[in-house]
mmCIF file of N, CA, C and O in Angstrom:
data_model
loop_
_atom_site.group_PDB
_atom_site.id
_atom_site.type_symbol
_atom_site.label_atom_id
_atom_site.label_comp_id
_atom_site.label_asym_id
_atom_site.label_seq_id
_atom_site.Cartn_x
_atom_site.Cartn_y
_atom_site.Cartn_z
ATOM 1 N N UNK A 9 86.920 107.000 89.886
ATOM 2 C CA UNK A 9 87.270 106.391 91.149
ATOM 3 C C UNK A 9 88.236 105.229 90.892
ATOM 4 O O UNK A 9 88.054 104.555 89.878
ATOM 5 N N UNK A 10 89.203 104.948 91.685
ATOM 6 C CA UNK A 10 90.272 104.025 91.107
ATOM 7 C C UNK A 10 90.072 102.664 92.452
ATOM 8 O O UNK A 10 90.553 102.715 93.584
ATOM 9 N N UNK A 11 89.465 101.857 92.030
ATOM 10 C CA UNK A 11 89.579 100.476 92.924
ATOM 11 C C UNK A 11 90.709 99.745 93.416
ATOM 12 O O UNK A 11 91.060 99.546 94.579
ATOM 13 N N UNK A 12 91.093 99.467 92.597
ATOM 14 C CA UNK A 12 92.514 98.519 92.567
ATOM 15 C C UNK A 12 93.439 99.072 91.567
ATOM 16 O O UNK A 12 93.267 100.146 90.990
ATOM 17 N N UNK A 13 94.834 97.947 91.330
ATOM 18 C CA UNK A 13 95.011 98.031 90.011
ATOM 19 C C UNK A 13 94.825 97.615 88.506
ATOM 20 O O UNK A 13 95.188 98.247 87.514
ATOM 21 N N UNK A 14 94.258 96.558 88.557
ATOM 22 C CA UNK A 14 93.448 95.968 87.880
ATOM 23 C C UNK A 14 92.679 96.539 86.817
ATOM 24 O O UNK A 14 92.911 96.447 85.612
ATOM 25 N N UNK A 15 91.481 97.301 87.541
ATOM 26 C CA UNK A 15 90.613 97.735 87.523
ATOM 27 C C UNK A 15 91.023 99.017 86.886
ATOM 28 O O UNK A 15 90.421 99.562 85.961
ATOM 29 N N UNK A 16 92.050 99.425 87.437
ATOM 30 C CA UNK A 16 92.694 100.779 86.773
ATOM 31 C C UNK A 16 93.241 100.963 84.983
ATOM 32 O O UNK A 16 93.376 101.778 84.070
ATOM 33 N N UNK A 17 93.368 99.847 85.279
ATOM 34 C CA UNK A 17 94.473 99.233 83.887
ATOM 35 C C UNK A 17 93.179 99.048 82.851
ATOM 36 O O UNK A 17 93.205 99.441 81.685
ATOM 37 N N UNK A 18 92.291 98.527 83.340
ATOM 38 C CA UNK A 18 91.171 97.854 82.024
ATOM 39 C C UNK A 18 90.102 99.463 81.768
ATOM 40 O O UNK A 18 89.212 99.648 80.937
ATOM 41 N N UNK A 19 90.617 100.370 82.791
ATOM 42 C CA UNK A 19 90.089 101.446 82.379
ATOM 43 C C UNK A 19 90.802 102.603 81.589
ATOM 44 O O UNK A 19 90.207 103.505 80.999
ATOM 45 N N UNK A 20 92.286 102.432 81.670
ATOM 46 C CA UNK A 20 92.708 102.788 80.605
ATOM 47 C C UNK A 20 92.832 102.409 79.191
ATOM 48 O O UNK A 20 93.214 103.187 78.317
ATOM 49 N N UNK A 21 92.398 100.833 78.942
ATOM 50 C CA UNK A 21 92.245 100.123 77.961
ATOM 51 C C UNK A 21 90.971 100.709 76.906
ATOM 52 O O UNK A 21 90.887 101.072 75.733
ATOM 53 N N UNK A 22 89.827 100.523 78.385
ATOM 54 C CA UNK A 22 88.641 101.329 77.270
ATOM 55 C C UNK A 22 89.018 102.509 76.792
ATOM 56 O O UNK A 22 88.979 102.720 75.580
ATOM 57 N N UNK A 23 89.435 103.443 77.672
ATOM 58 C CA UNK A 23 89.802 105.359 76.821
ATOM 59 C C UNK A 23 90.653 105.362 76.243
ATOM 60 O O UNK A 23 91.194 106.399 75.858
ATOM 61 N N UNK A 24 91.204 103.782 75.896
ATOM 62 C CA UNK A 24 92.862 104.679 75.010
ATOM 63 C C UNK A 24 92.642 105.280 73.942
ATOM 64 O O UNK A 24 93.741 105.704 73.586
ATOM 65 N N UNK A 25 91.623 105.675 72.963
ATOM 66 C CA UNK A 25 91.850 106.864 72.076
ATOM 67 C C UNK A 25 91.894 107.922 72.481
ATOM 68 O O UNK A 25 92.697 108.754 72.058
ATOM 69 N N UNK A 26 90.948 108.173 73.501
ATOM 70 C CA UNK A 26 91.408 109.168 74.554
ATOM 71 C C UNK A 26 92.481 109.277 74.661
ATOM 72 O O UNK A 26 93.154 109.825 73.788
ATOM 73 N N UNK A 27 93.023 108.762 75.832
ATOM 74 C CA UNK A 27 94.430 108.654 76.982
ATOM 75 C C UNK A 27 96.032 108.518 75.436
ATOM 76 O O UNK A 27 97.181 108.929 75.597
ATOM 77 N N UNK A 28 95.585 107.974 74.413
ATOM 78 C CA UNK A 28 96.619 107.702 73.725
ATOM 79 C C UNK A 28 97.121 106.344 73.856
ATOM 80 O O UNK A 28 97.203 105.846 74.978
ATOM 81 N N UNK A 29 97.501 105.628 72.706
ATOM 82 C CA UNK A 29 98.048 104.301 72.455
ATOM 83 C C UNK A 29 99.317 103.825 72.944
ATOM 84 O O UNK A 29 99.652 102.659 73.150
ATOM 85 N N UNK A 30 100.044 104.991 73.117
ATOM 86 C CA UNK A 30 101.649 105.020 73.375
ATOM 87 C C UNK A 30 100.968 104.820 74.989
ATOM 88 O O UNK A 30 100.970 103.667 75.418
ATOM 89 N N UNK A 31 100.510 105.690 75.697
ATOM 90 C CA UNK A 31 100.453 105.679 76.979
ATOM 91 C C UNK A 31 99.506 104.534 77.870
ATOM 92 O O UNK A 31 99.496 104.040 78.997
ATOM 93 N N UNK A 32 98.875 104.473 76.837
ATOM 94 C CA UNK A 32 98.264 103.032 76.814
ATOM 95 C C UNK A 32 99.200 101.933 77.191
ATOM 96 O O UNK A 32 99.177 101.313 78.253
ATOM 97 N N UNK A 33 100.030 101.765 76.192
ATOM 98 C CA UNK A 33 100.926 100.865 76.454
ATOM 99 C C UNK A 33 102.183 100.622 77.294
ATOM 100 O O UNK A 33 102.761 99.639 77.759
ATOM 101 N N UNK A 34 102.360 102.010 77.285
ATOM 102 C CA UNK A 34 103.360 102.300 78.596
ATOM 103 C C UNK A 34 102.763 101.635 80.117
ATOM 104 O O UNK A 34 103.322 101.292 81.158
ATOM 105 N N UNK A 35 101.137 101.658 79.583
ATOM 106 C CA UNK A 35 100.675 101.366 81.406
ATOM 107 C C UNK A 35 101.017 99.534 81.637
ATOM 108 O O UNK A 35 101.528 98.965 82.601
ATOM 109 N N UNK A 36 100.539 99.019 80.439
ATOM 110 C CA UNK A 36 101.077 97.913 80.101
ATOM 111 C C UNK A 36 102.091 97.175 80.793
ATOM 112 O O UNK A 36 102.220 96.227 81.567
ATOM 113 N N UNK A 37 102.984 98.340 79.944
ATOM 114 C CA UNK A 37 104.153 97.304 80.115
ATOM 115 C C UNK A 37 104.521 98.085 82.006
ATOM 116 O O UNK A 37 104.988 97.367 82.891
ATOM 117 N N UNK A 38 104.392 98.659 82.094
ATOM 118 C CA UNK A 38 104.766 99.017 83.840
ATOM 119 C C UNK A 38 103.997 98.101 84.356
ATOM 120 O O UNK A 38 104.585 97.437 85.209
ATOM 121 N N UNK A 39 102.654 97.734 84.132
ATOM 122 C CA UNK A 39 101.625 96.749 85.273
ATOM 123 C C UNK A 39 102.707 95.285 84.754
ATOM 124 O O UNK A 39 103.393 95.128 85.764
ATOM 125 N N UNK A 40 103.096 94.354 83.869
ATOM 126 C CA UNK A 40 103.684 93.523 83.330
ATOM 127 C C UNK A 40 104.626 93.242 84.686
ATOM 128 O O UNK A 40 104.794 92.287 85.443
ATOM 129 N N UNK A 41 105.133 94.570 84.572
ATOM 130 C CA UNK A 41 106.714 94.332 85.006
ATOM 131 C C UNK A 41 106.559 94.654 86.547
ATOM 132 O O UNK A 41 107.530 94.909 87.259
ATOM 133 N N UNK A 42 105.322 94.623 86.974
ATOM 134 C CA UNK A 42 105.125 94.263 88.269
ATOM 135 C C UNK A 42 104.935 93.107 89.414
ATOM 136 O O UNK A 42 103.861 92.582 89.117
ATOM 137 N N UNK A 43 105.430 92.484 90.525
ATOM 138 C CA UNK A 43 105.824 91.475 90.902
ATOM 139 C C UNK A 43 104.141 91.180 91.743
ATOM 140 O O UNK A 43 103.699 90.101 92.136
ATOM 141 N N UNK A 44 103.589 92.336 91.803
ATOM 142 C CA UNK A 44 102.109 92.144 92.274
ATOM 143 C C UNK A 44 101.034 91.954 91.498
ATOM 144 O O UNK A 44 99.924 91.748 91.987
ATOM 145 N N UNK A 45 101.193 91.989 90.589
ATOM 146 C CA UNK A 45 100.164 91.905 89.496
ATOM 147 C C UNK A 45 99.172 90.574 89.551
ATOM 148 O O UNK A 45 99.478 89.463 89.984
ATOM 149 N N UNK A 46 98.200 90.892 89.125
ATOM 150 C CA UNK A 46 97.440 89.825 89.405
ATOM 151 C C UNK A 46 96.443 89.529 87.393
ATOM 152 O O UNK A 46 95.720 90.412 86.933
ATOM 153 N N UNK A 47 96.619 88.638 86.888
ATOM 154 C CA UNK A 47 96.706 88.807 85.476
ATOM 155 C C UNK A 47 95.318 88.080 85.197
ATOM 156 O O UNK A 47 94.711 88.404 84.176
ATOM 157 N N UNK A 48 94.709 86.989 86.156
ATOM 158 C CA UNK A 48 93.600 86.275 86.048
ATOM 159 C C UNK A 48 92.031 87.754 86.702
ATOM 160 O O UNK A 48 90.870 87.776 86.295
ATOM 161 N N UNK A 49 92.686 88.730 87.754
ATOM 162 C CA UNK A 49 91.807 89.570 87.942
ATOM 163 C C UNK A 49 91.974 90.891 86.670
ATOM 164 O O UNK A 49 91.130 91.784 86.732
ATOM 165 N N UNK A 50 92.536 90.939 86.088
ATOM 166 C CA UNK A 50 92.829 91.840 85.227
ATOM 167 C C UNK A 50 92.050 91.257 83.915
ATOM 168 O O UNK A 50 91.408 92.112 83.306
ATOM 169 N N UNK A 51 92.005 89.761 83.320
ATOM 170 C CA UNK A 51 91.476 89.131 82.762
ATOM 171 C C UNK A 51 89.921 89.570 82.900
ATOM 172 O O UNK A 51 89.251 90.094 82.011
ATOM 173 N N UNK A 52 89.429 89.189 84.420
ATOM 174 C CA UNK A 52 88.060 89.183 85.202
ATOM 175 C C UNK A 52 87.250 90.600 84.676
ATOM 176 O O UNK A 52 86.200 90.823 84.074
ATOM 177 N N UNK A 53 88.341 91.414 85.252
ATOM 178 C CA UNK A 53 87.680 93.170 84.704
ATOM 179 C C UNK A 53 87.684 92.911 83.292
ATOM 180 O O UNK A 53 86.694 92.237 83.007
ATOM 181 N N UNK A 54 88.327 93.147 82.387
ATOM 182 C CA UNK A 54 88.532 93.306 81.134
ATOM 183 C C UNK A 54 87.222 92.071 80.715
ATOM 184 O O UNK A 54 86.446 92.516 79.869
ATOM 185 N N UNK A 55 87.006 91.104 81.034
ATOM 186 C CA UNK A 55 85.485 90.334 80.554
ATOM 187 C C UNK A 55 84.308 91.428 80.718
ATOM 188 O O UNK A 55 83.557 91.904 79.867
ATOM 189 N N UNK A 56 84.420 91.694 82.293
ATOM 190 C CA UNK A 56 82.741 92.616 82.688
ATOM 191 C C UNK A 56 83.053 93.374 81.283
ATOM 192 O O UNK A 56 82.318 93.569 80.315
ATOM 193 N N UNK A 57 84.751 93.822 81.580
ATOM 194 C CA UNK A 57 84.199 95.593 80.933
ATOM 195 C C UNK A 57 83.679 95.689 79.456
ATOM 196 O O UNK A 57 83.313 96.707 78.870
ATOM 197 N N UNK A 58 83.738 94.171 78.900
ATOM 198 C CA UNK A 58 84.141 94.285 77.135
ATOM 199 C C UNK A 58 85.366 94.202 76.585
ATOM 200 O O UNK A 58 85.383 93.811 75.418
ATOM 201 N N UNK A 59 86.305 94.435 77.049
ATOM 202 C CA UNK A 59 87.780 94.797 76.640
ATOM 203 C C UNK A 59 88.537 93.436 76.857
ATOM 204 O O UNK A 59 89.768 93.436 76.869
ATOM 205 N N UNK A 60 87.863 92.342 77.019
ATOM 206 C CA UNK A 60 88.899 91.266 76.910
ATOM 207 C C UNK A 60 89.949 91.023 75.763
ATOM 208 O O UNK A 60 91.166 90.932 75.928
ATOM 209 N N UNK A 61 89.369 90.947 74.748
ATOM 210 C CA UNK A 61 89.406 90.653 73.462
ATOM 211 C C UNK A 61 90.777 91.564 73.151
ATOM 212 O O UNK A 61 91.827 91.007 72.831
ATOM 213 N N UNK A 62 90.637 93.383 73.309
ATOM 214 C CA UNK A 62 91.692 94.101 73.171
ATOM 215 C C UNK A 62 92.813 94.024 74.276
ATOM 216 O O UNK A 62 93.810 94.684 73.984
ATOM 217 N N UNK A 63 92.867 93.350 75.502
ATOM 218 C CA UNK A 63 93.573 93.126 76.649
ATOM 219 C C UNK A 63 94.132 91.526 75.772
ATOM 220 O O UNK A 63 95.352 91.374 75.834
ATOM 221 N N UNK A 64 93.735 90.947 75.380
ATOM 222 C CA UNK A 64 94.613 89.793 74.699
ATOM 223 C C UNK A 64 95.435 90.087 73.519
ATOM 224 O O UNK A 64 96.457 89.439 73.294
ATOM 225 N N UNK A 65 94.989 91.144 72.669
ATOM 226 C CA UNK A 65 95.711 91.370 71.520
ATOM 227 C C UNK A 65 97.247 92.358 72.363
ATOM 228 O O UNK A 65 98.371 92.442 71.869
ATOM 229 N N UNK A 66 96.912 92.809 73.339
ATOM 230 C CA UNK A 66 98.077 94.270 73.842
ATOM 231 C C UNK A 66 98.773 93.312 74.300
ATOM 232 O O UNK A 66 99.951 93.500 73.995
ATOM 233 N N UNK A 67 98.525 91.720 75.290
ATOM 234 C CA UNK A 67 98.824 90.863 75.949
ATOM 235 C C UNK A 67 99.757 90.228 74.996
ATOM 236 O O UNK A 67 100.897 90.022 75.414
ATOM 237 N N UNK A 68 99.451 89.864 73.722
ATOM 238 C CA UNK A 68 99.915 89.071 72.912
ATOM 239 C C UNK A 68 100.999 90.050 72.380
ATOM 240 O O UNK A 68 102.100 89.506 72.466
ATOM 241 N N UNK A 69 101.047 90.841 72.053
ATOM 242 C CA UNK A 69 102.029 91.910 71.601
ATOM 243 C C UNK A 69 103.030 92.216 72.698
ATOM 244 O O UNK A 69 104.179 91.920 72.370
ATOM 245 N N UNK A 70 102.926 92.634 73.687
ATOM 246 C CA UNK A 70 104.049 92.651 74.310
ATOM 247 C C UNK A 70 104.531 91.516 75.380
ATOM 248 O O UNK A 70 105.370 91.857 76.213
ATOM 249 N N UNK A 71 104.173 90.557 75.386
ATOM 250 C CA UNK A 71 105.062 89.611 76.460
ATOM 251 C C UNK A 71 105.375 88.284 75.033
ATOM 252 O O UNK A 71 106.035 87.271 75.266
#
């Protein structure tokens, strides 16, 4: 089920061995380069989900 975008993004974060690293990061950098983005709720998900930690290292790598 897809909530937001946010929410979308920190769920491709958890499956990326799944989904793939490249595409992983492709989602990245498209949410980045969005003028709606919201980076403190994207933060928020990625705490609940566990995935903060890897949302700072992808964070730190590409911007």
């Amino acid at each position: 089920m897809i909530y937001d975008m946010e929410k979308t993004v920190v769920d491709i974060i958890s499956y990326r061995e799944k989904i793939g690293i490249e595409e992983t990061k492709e989602v990245l950098i498209n949410y980045l380069s969005k003028k709606d983005r919201n980076i403190n709720k994207l933060m928020v998900y990625a705490k609940i989900l566990g995935q903060e930690q890897i949302l700072k290292t992808y964070l730190e790598v590409l911007t």
